[in-house]
Amino acid sequence: METIVLDIGETLVRDDRHWASWADWLGVPPHTLGALVGAAVAQGREATDALRILRPGMDVEEACRARAAAGRGEHLDESDLYQDVRPALGELRAAGVRVVVAGDGTVRAGELLRALDLPADLVVTSDEWGVRKPDPEFFARVAEASGAAPEATLYVGDHPADDLFPAAAAGLRTAHLRRGPYGHWWADHPDVVETADFRIDALTELAGLVGAAGSADPVGSGGVSPDPDPDSGSVADPASASASVEAKVVRRGALRSVR
């Protein structure tokens, strides 16, 4: 792998502050909103549906603007990063891998992330690009930002419908991260198992995948191996896997874009 591109929410950044701040804004206990978010995840719905359950008809974007105007907008600091972020990204950079952070987020989120001075070559959000996941144009931008061929680019994320499936459809290599509500709940879904080139539990496992692309034996040094083609028992060809992903998008149902 020449370039590794990482999602933001629940890949690099914990979302607990995000949901706790919404609970405070709406005047409900954090566990109430957390439970509703979990229910939305399990049903494959948008996580923001939890807000609309509490406030039917709520315009989430308008509410975001109202919060910012009230001085209660987005906040992000070192405590919001998962503990493996800096070690993992630093190790990748030391190995000569281009590291890109690209995920859904506001312009303000991009500014806050860059202020953390992560060991990354590029940090960018969907609003800065003007297109959100899972739009194919977002992953076209990812491929452009990678600076490497699609088969030498690995996209890492927790969300099957927003990260894994569209990245694979774009011809990128993929790693599904078992992290956060979506990453844990959907980790063993057959489509996730079939589509992901790799499935990992921590970002520190990525260094073992650096030599995996194009290798005759692509098992990472950390013992992480690509998921096999269920029909052949061998690793699926990236091009045919991409075509398979595109063909199956229409039947995913509950695995639609849910963030």
PDB file of N, CA, C and O in Angstrom, residues 2 9 11 14 34 56 64 81 114 140 149 189 213 232 234 236 240:
ATOM      1  N   GLU A   2       0.587   2.170  -0.911  1.00  0.00           N
ATOM      2  CA  GLU A   2       1.345   3.415  -0.972  1.00  0.00           C
ATOM      3  C   GLU A   2       0.655   4.537  -0.196  1.00  0.00           C
ATOM      4  O   GLU A   2       1.319   5.423   0.349  1.00  0.00           O
ATOM      5  N   GLY A   9     -15.012  10.315  11.799  1.00  0.00           N
ATOM      6  CA  GLY A   9     -15.845   9.949  12.941  1.00  0.00           C
ATOM      7  C   GLY A   9     -15.822   8.472  13.247  1.00  0.00           C
ATOM      8  O   GLY A   9     -16.040   7.635  12.367  1.00  0.00           O
ATOM      9  N   THR A  11     -13.455   6.609  13.572  1.00  0.00           N
ATOM     10  CA  THR A  11     -12.235   5.990  13.075  1.00  0.00           C
ATOM     11  C   THR A  11     -11.051   6.648  13.761  1.00  0.00           C
ATOM     12  O   THR A  11     -10.250   5.983  14.416  1.00  0.00           O
ATOM     13  N   ARG A  14     -13.596  10.036  18.518  1.00  0.00           N
ATOM     14  CA  ARG A  14     -14.721   9.496  19.292  1.00  0.00           C
ATOM     15  C   ARG A  14     -15.927  10.424  19.155  1.00  0.00           C
ATOM     16  O   ARG A  14     -15.774  11.642  19.194  1.00  0.00           O
ATOM     17  N   GLY A  34     -28.225   8.375  23.579  1.00  0.00           N
ATOM     18  CA  GLY A  34     -27.330   7.287  23.187  1.00  0.00           C
ATOM     19  C   GLY A  34     -28.099   6.027  22.825  1.00  0.00           C
ATOM     20  O   GLY A  34     -27.771   5.345  21.853  1.00  0.00           O
ATOM     21  N   PRO A  56     -39.616  15.733  16.706  1.00  0.00           N
ATOM     22  CA  PRO A  56     -40.160  15.426  15.376  1.00  0.00           C
ATOM     23  C   PRO A  56     -40.121  16.631  14.444  1.00  0.00           C
ATOM     24  O   PRO A  56     -40.454  17.749  14.828  1.00  0.00           O
ATOM     25  N   CYS A  64     -27.887  22.960  14.016  1.00  0.00           N
ATOM     26  CA  CYS A  64     -26.433  23.113  14.121  1.00  0.00           C
ATOM     27  C   CYS A  64     -26.045  24.584  14.052  1.00  0.00           C
ATOM     28  O   CYS A  64     -25.181  25.049  14.813  1.00  0.00           O
ATOM     29  N   LEU A  81      -9.530  12.163  20.317  1.00  0.00           N
ATOM     30  CA  LEU A  81      -8.884  11.168  19.463  1.00  0.00           C
ATOM     31  C   LEU A  81      -8.819   9.820  20.171  1.00  0.00           C
ATOM     32  O   LEU A  81      -8.579   9.739  21.377  1.00  0.00           O
ATOM     33  N   ARG A 114      -6.990  19.924  11.699  1.00  0.00           N
ATOM     34  CA  ARG A 114      -5.652  20.367  11.284  1.00  0.00           C
ATOM     35  C   ARG A 114      -4.907  21.057  12.423  1.00  0.00           C
ATOM     36  O   ARG A 114      -3.674  20.987  12.501  1.00  0.00           O
ATOM     37  N   ALA A 140     -13.988   9.653  -5.703  1.00  0.00           N
ATOM     38  CA  ALA A 140     -13.148  10.102  -6.808  1.00  0.00           C
ATOM     39  C   ALA A 140     -12.139  11.128  -6.294  1.00  0.00           C
ATOM     40  O   ALA A 140     -10.965  11.127  -6.700  1.00  0.00           O
ATOM     41  N   ALA A 149      -2.182   4.666  -7.331  1.00  0.00           N
ATOM     42  CA  ALA A 149      -3.202   3.895  -8.044  1.00  0.00           C
ATOM     43  C   ALA A 149      -4.250   3.382  -7.057  1.00  0.00           C
ATOM     44  O   ALA A 149      -3.941   3.168  -5.878  1.00  0.00           O
ATOM     45  N   HIS A 189     -21.668  -8.765   9.296  1.00  0.00           N
ATOM     46  CA  HIS A 189     -22.668  -8.889   8.244  1.00  0.00           C
ATOM     47  C   HIS A 189     -22.009  -9.521   7.017  1.00  0.00           C
ATOM     48  O   HIS A 189     -20.879  -9.184   6.662  1.00  0.00           O
ATOM     49  N   ALA A 213      -0.765  -4.936  -0.669  1.00  0.00           N
ATOM     50  CA  ALA A 213      -1.262  -4.762  -2.033  1.00  0.00           C
ATOM     51  C   ALA A 213      -0.261  -5.299  -3.042  1.00  0.00           C
ATOM     52  O   ALA A 213       0.905  -4.947  -3.040  1.00  0.00           O
ATOM     53  N   SER A 232     -14.462 -19.021  -3.985  1.00  0.00           N
ATOM     54  CA  SER A 232     -13.224 -19.650  -4.431  1.00  0.00           C
ATOM     55  C   SER A 232     -12.307 -20.054  -3.300  1.00  0.00           C
ATOM     56  O   SER A 232     -11.409 -20.855  -3.481  1.00  0.00           O
ATOM     57  N   SER A 234     -10.158 -18.070  -2.116  1.00  0.00           N
ATOM     58  CA  SER A 234      -8.950 -17.272  -2.270  1.00  0.00           C
ATOM     59  C   SER A 234      -9.305 -15.809  -2.270  1.00  0.00           C
ATOM     60  O   SER A 234     -10.473 -15.432  -2.339  1.00  0.00           O
ATOM     61  N   ALA A 236     -10.165 -12.324  -3.477  1.00  0.00           N
ATOM     62  CA  ALA A 236     -10.829 -11.883  -4.691  1.00  0.00           C
ATOM     63  C   ALA A 236      -9.980 -10.857  -5.426  1.00  0.00           C
ATOM     64  O   ALA A 236      -9.295 -10.046  -4.827  1.00  0.00           O
ATOM     65  N   SER A 240     -12.694  -7.445  -9.980  1.00  0.00           N
ATOM     66  CA  SER A 240     -13.947  -8.198  -9.945  1.00  0.00           C
ATOM     67  C   SER A 240     -14.699  -7.938  -8.656  1.00  0.00           C
ATOM     68  O   SER A 240     -15.929  -7.931  -8.628  1.00  0.00           O
TER      69      SER A 240
END
